[in-house]
Coordinates of C-alpha atoms in Angstrom, one line a residue:
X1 CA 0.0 0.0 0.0
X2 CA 3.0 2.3 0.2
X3 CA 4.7 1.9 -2.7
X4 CA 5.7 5.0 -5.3
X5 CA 3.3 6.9 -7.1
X6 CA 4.5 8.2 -10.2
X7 CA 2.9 10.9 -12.4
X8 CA -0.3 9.9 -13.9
X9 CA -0.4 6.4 -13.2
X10 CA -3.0 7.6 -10.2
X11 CA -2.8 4.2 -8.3
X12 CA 0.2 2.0 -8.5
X13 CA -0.9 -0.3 -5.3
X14 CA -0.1 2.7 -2.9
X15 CA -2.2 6.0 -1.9
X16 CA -3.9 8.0 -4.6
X17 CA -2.2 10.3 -6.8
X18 CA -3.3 13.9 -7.7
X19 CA -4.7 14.5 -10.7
X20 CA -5.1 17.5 -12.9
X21 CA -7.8 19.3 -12.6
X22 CA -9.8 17.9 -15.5
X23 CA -9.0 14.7 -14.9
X24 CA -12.1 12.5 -14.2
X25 CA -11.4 9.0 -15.7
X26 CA -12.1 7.6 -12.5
X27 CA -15.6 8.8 -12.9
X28 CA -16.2 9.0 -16.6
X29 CA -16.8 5.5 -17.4
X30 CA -18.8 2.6 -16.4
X31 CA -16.3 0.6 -18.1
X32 CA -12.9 1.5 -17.1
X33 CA -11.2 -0.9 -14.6
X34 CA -10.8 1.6 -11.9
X35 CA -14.3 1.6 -11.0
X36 CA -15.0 -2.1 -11.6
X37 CA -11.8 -2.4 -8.7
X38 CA -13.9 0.1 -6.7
X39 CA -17.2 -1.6 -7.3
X40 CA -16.0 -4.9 -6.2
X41 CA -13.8 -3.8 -3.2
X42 CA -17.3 -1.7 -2.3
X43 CA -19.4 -5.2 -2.5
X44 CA -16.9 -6.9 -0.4
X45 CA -17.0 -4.4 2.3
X46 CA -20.8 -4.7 2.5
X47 CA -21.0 -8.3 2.6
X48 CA -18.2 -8.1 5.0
X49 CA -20.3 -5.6 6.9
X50 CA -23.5 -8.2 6.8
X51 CA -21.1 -10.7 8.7
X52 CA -20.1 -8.2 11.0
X53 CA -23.5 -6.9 11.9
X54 CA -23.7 -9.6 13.5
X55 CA -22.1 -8.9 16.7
X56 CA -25.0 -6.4 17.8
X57 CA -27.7 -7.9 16.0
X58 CA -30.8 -5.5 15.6
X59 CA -29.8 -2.3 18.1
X60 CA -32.2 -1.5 21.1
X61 CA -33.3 1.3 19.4
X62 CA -34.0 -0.2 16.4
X63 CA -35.8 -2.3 17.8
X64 CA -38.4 -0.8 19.4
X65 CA -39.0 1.6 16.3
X66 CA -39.8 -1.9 14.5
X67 CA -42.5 -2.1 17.3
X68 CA -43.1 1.0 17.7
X69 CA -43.9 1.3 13.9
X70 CA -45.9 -2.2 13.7
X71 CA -48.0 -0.8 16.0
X72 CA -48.9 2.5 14.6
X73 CA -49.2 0.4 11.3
X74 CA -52.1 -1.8 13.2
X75 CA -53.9 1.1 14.0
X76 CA -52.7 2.5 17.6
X77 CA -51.9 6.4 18.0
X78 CA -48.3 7.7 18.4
X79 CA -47.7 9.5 21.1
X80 CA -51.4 8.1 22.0
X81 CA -51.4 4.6 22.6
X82 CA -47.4 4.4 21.6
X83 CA -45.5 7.1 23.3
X84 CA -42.0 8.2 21.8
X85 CA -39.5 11.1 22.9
X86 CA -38.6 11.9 19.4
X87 CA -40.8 13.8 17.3
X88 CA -42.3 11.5 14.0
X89 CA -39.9 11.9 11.6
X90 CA -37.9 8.8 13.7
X91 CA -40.8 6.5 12.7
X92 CA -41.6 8.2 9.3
X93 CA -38.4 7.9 7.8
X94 CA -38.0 4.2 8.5
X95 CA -42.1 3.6 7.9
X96 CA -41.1 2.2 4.2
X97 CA -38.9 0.0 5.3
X98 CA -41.3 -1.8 7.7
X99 CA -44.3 -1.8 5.5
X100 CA -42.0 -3.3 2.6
X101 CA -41.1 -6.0 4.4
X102 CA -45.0 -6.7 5.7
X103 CA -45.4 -6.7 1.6
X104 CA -43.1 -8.8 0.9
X105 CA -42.8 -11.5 3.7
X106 CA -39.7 -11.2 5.6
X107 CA -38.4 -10.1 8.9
X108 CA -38.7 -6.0 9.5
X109 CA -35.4 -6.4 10.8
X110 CA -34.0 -7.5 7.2
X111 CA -36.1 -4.8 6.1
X112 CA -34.3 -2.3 8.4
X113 CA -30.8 -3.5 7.4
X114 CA -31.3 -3.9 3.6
X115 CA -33.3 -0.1 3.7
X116 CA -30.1 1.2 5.6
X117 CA -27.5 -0.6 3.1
X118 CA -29.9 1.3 0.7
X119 CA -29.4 4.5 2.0
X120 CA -25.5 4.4 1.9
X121 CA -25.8 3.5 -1.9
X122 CA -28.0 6.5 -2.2
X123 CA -26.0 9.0 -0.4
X124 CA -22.3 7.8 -1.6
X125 CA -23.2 7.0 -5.0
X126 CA -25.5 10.9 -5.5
X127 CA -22.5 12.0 -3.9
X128 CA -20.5 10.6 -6.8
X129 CA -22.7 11.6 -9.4
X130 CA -22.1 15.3 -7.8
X131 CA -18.2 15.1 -7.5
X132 CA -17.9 13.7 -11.1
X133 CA -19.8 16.4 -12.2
X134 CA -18.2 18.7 -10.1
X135 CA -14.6 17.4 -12.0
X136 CA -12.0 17.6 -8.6
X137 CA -8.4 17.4 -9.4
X138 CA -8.7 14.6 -7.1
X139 CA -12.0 12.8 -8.4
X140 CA -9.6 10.1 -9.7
X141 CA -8.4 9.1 -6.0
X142 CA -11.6 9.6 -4.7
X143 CA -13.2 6.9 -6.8
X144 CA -9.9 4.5 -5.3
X145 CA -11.0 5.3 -2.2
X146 CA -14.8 4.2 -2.4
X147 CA -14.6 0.8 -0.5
X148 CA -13.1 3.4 2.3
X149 CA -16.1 5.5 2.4
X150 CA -18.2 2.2 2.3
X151 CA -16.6 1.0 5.6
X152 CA -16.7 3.7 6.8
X153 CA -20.8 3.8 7.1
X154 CA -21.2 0.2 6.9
X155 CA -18.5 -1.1 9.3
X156 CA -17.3 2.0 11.6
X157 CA -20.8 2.3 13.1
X158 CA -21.1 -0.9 14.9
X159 CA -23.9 -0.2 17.6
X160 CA -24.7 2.7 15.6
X161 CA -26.2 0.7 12.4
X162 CA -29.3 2.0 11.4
X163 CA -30.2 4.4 14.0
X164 CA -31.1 7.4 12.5
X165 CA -28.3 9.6 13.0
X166 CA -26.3 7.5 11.0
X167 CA -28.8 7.4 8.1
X168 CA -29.2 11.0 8.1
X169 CA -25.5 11.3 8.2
X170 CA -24.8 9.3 4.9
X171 CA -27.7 11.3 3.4
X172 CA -26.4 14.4 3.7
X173 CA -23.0 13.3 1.7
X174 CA -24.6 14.8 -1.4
X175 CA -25.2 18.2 -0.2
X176 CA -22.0 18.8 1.2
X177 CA -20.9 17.7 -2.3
X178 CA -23.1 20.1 -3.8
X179 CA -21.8 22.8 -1.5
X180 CA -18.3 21.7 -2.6
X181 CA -18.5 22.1 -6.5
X182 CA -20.6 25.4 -5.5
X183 CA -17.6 26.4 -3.4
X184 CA -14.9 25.7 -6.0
X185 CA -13.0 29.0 -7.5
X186 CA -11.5 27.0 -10.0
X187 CA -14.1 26.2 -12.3
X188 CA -17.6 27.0 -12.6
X189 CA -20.0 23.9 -13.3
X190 CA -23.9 23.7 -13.4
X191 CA -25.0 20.8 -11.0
X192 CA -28.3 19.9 -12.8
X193 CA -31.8 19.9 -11.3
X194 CA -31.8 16.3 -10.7
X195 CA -28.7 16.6 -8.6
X196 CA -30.0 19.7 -7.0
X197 CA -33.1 18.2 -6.0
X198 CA -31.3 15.2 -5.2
X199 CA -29.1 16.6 -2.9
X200 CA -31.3 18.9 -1.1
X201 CA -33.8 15.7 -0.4
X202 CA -31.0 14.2 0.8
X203 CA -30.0 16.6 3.3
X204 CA -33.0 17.5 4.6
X205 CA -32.7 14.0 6.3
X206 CA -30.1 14.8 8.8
X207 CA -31.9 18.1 9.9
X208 CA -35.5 16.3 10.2
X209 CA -33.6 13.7 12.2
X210 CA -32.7 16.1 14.5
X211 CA -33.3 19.7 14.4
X212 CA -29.8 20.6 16.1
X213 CA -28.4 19.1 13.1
X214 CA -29.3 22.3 11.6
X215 CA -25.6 23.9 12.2
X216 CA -24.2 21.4 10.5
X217 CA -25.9 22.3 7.5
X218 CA -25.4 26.3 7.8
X219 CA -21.8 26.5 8.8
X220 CA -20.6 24.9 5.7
X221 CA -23.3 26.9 3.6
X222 CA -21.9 30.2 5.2
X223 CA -18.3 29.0 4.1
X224 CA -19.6 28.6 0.5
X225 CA -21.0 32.2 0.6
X226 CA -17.8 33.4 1.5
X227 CA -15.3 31.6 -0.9
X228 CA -17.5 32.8 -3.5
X229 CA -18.1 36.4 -1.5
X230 CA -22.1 35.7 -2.6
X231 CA -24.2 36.2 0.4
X232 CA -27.2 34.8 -2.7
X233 CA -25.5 31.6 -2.7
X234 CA -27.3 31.2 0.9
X235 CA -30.4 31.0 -1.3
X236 CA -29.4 28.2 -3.4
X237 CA -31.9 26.0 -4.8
X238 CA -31.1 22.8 -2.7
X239 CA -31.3 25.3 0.5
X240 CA -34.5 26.2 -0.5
X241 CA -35.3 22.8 -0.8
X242 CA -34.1 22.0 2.6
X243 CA -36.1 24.7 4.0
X244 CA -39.0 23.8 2.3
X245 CA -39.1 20.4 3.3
X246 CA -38.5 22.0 6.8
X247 CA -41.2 23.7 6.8
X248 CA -43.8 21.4 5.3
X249 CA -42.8 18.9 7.9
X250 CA -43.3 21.5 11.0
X251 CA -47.1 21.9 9.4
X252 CA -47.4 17.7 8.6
X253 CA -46.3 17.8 12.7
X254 CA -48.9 20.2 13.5
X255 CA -51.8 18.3 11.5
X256 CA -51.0 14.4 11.5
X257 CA -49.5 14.8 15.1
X258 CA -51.1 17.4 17.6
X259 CA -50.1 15.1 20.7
X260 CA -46.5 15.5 20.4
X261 CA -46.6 19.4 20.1
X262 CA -48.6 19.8 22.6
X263 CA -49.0 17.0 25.3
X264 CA -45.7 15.2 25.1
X265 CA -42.8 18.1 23.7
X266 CA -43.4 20.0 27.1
X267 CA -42.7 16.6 28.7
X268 CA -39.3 16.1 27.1
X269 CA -38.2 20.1 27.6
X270 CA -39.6 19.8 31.5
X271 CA -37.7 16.3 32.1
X272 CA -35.8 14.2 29.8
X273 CA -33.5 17.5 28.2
X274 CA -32.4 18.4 32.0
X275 CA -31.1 14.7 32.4
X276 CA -27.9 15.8 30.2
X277 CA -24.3 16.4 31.2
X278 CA -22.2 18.2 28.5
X279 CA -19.4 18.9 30.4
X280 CA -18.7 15.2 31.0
X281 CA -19.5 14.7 27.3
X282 CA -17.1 17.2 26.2
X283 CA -14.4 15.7 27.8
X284 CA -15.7 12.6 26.9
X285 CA -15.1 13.0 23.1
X286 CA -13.1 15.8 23.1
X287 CA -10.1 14.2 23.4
X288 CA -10.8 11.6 20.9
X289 CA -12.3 14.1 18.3
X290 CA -8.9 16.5 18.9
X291 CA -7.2 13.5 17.6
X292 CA -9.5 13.1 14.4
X293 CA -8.8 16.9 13.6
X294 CA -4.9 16.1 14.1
X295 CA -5.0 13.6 12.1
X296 CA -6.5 15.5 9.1
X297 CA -3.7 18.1 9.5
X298 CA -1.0 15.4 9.3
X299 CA -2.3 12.9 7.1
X300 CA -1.4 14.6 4.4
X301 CA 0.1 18.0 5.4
X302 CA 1.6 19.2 1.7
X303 CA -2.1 18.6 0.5
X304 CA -4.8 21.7 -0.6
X305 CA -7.6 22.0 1.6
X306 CA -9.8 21.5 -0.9
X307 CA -13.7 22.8 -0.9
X308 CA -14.9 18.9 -0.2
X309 CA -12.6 19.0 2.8
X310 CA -13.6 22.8 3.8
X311 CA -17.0 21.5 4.0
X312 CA -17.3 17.9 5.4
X313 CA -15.1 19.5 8.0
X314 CA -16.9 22.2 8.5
X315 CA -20.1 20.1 9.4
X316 CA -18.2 17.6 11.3
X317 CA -17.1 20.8 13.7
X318 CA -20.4 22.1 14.1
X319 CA -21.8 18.7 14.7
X320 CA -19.9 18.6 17.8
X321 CA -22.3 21.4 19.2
X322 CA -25.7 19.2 19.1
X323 CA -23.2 16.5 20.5
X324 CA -22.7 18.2 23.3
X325 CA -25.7 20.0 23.9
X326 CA -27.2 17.1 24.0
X327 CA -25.8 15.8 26.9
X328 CA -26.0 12.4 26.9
X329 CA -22.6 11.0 25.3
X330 CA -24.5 8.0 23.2
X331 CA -22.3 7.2 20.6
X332 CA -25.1 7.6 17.7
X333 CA -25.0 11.1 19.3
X334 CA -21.5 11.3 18.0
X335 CA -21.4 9.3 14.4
X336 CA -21.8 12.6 12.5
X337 CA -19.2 14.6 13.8
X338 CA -17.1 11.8 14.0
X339 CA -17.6 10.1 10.9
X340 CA -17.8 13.5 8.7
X341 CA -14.5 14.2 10.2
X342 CA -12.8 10.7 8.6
X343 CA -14.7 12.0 5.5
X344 CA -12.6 15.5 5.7
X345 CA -9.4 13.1 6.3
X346 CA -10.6 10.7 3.2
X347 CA -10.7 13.9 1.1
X348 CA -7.7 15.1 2.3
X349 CA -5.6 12.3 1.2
X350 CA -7.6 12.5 -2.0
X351 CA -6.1 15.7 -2.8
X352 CA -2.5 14.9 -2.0
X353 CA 0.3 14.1 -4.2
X354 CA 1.4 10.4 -3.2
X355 CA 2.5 9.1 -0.4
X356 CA 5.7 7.0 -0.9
X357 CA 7.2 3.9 0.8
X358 CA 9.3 5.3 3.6
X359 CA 9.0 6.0 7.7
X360 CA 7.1 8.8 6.7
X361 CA 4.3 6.8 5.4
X362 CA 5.0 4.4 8.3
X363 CA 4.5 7.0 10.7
X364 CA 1.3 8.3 9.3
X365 CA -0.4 5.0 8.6
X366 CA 0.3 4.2 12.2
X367 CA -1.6 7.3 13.5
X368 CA -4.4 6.6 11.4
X369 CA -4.8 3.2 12.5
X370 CA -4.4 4.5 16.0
X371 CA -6.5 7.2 15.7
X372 CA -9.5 5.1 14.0
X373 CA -9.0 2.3 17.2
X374 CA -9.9 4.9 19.7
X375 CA -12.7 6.7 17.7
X376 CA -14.5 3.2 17.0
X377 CA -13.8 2.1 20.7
X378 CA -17.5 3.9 21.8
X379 CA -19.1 1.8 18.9
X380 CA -18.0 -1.6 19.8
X381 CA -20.3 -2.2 22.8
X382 CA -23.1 -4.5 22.2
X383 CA -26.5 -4.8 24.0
X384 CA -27.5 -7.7 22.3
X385 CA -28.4 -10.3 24.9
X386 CA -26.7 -13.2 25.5
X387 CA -27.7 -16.7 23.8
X388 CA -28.2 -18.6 27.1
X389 CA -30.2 -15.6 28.6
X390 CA -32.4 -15.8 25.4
X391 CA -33.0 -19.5 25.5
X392 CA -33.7 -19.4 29.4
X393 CA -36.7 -16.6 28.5
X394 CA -38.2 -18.8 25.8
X395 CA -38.3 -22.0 27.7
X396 CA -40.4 -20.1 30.1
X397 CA -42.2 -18.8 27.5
X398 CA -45.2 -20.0 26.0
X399 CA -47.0 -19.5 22.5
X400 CA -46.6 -15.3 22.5
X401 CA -46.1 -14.2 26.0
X402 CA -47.1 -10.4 26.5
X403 CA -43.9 -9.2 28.2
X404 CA -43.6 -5.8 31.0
X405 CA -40.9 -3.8 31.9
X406 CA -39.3 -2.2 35.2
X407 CA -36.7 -0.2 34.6
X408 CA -35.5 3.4 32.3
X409 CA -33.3 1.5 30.1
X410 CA -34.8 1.0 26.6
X411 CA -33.1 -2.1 26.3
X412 CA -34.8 -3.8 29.1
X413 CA -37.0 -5.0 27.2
X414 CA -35.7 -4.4 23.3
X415 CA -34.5 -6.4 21.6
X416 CA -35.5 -9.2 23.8
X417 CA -39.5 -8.8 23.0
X418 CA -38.9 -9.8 19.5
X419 CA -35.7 -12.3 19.8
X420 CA -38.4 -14.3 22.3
X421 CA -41.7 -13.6 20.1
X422 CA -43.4 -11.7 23.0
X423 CA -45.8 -9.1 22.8
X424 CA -45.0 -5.9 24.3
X425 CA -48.3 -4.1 24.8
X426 CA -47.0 -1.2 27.2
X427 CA -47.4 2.2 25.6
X428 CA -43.6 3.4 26.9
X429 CA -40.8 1.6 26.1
X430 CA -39.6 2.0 29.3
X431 CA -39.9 3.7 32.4
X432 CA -37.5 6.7 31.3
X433 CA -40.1 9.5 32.0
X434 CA -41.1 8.1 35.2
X435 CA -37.3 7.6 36.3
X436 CA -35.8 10.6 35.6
X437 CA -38.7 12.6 37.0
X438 CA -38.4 11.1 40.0
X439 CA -34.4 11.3 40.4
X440 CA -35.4 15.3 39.5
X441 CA -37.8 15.2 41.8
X442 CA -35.0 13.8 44.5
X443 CA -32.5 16.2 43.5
X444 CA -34.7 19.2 43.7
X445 CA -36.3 17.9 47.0
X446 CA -32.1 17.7 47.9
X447 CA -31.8 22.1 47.5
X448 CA -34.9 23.2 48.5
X449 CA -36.5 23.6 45.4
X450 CA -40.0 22.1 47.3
X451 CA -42.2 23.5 44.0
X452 CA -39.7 21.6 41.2
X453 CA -39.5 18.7 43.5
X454 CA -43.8 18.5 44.0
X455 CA -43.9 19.1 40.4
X456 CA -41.5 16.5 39.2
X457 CA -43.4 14.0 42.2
X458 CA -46.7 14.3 40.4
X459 CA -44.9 13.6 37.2
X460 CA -43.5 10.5 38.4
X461 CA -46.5 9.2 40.7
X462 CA -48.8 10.2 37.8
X463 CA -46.6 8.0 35.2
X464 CA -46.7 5.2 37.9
X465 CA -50.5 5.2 38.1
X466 CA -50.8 4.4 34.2
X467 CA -47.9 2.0 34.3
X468 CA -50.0 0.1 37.3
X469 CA -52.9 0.4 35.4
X470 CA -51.5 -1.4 32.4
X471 CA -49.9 -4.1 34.5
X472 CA -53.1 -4.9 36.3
X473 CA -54.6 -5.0 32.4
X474 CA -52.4 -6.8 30.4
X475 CA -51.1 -9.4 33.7
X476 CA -48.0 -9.8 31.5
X477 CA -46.5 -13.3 31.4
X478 CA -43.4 -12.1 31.6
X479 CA -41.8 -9.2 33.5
X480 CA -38.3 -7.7 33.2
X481 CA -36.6 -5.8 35.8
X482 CA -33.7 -3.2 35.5
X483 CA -31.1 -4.7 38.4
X484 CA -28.8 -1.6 38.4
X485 CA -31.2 1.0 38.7
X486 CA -31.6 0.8 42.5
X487 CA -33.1 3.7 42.9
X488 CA -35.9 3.1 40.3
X489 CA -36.6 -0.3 40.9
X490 CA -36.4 -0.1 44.6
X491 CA -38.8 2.8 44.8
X492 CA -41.6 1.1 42.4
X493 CA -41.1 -2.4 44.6
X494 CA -41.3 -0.2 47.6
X495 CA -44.6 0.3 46.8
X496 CA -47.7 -2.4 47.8
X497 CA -49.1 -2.3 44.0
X498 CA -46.4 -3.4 42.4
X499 CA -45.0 -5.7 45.1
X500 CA -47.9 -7.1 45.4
X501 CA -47.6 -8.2 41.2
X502 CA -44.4 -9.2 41.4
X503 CA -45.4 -11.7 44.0
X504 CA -47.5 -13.8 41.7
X505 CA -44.0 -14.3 39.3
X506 CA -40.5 -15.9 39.9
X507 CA -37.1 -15.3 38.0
X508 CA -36.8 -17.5 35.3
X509 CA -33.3 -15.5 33.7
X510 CA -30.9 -13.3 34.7
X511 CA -27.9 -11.2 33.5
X512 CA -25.6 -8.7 34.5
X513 CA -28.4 -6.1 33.9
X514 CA -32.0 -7.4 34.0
X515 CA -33.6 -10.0 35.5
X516 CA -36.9 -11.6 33.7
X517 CA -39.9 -13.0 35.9
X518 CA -42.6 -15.2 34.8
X519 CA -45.5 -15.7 35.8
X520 CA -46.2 -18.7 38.4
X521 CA -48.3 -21.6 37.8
X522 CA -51.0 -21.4 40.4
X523 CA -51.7 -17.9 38.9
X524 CA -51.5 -18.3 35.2
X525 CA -54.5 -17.7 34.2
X526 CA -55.9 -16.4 30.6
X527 CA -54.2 -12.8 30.5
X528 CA -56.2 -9.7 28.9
X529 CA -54.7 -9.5 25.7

């Protein structure tokens, strides 16, 4: 991989060569070798990815939007009879993925993975469509490094596969690619409508996703303004696409979803957005992120920093913000920033003139394997329960058990419902809301805050009324309880009601985590389904 580069021979089984500036073999033919090489190397990497996938298995929050979605599908209300913290672009964006596979027969998990494979096509290959186009000086490497770019949103986000972020992410590839070519001094190209379009659909994702996502999209579209000193170029036609598309979806909110706007939005402000911690986030990632921005300054430090590095890098920075703001320090908080910052690195080797075989190159290549060990280290976790904990639950477990669950962690009970066929009936997904009210409640109770602390009290008792009321409904077959959530669990067993259920159950698996009950025999009668 680190042999000389010569001239135009562009890729002499070592790093990519520059090419002039109106070079684009590497994109001008279906035919030529280069991109056959690329087009293989790219299949490789995703059946690669397939295999690898398996290590997590369908994500927790994947999961329950599979649910969450069959449900609304089967004619329950969101944020009625299926309660979610996100607002309904996280179950309208996957919606055709799930109703595709009821159409065609197979698993909505297949339908999940197979839609998100989909969507890396989509944004790499529009994004290709828009660089050849475009006609870098470095389009040639760029094409060499495809299978790069694949792994890096096929393999890199481990426990962050087809969570939203991560499909927004990839999506929004083409409009930085549009804001390159509209950034670049050097030649002046029309895009197209179809690419504009394209690209502005595309990018709309990532800000729909997430609205904090939204300084992603404007820093790099103020940089673009100023290389070309064009304060009109704010108003080109994919950004009033995006904003269009913004708009229409705030009104589709308003009409198709009253409930979230104005029952369960206050909610989330009042409860589940005071739960973060930035500062522990920050230091967290930063760190780790420092190390990504190094590494695109030595990579390939004779290199241009050309306008598709200006940008990606751009909106990896100002990803960092709704990373932090956030609070929470997930790592599918942090695939943009992160993964748009190896896209800025990508492109910076792109553009550079060769690396040759030397301790130079050593050097280098050994930072950017170090560097890419330590940014994947938050993505290799895995929630997926263990084999012998699933088989345990389905021995106990009869036809479709309805399943319950005690605890704030979403993955309580997802994936777990659907590895072990149960039904899960309960309109949360878990106890978050009535969890972190209550440890605000505790804290405010702590300083003397007695009107935040009754406030956040009611919240809590008021959540644990319904939840009581569904148990005593559905008399669940089987229940799961958080372990090492003390606080929650104790103070829900502390109380007669739900004692007094558990009672009529015994454990029938455990884990380092969660502990599932069933139901005992003298007491299993027909539940209310």
């Amino acid at each position: 991989m680190h042999r000389t580069l010569n001239g135009n021979a562009g890729w002499q089984q070592g790093w990519p060569n520059m090419s002039s500036a109106t070079d684009t073999s590497g994109f001008g033919s279906t035919t030529s070798p280069v991109l056959r090489v690329a087009l293989i190397q790219s299949a490789l990497v995703f059946v690669v990815a397939a295999l690898w996938q398996q290590r997590w298995g369908t994500i927790v929050d994947t999961s329950w939007l599979i649910t969450e979605a069959e449900r609304v599908l089967n004619g329950e209300r969101l944020y009625v009879d299926v309660i979610d913290n996100n607002p309904p672009f996280s179950i309208w964006l996957f919606l055709p993925a799930i109703m595709l596979s009821r159409w065609v027969g197979f698993a909505p998990e297949i339908g999940m993975y197979l839609y998100t494979c989909l969507a890396v096509i989509v944004g790499l290959g529009l994004s290709a469509l828009i660089v050849r186009r475009a006609g870098f000086a470095e389009n040639h490497a760029l094409l060499r490094l495809l299978p790069l770019f694949v792994a890096l949103f096929m393999i890199f986000p481990g426990n962050a596969f087809t969570e939203r972020d991560q499909v927004g992410t990839v999506l929004f590839l083409p409009l930085l690619a549009l804001m390159a070519l509209r950034a670049d001094t050097t030649r002046r190209v029309a895009p197209g409508i179809a690419l504009i379009v394209g690209a502005g659909l595309c990018g709309s994702v990532l800000v729909l996703v997430k609205a904090y996502y939204v300084v992603a999209y404007i820093v790099p579209a103020l940089y673009v303004a100023w290389r070309r000193r064009n304060l009109r170029l704010l108003l080109a036609p994919e950004n009033c696409i995006v904003g269009t598309v913004g708009v229409v979806y705030i009104a589709l909110v308003f009409l198709l979803t009253p409930e979230f706007m104005r029952d369960l939005l206050p909610q989330v402000a009042d409860v589940y957005m005071k739960m973060g911690d930035p500062v522990r986030v920050a230091l967290c990632y930063g760190p780790l992120y420092l190390l990504i921005v190094l590494l695109f300054r030595v990579v390939a430090p004779k290199a241009p920093v050309t306008p598709l590095c200006a940008v990606t890098l751009l909106a990896s920075l100002a990803a960092v913000a709704p990373l932090i703001y956030q609070g929470k320090g997930w790592a599918y908080h942090a695939f943009a920033a992160i993964s748009l910052a190896f896209v800025a690195v990508l492109c910076k080797i792109a553009a550079s003139s060769g690396w040759r075989y030397n301790r130079e190159t050593l050097g280098r290549a050994t930072l950017c394997a170090i560097v890419v060990a330590f940014a994947w280290l938050p993505f290799l976790p895995t929630q997926k329960p263990a084999d012998a904990f699933v088989a345990a639950v389905k021995a106990a477990s009869k036809g479709e058990p309805t399943l319950g669950v005690i605890g704030s962690d979403i993955a309580a009970a997802h994936p777990l419902a659907r590895i072990v066929g149960a039904r899960f009936l309960s309109a949360n997904n878990s106890d978050w809301f009535g969890a972190l009210a209550y440890v605000l409640a505790e804290e405010a109770s702590a300083k003397g805050e007695v009107a935040d602390a009754t406030r956040y009290q009611k919240r809590s008792d008021a959540y644990l009324d319904a939840k009581y009321a569904e148990f005593a409904s559905y008399n669940y077959d089987l229940i799961v309880i958080q372990q090492d959530e003390p606080l929650w669990t104790d103070h829900v067993l502390g109380q007669p009601r739900f004692a007094a259920v558990l009672s009529a159950y015994h454990p029938v698996a455990k884990d380092e985590r969660f502990t599932v009950y069933g139901r005992n025999a003298r007491t299993d009668n027909s539940s209310a389904r």
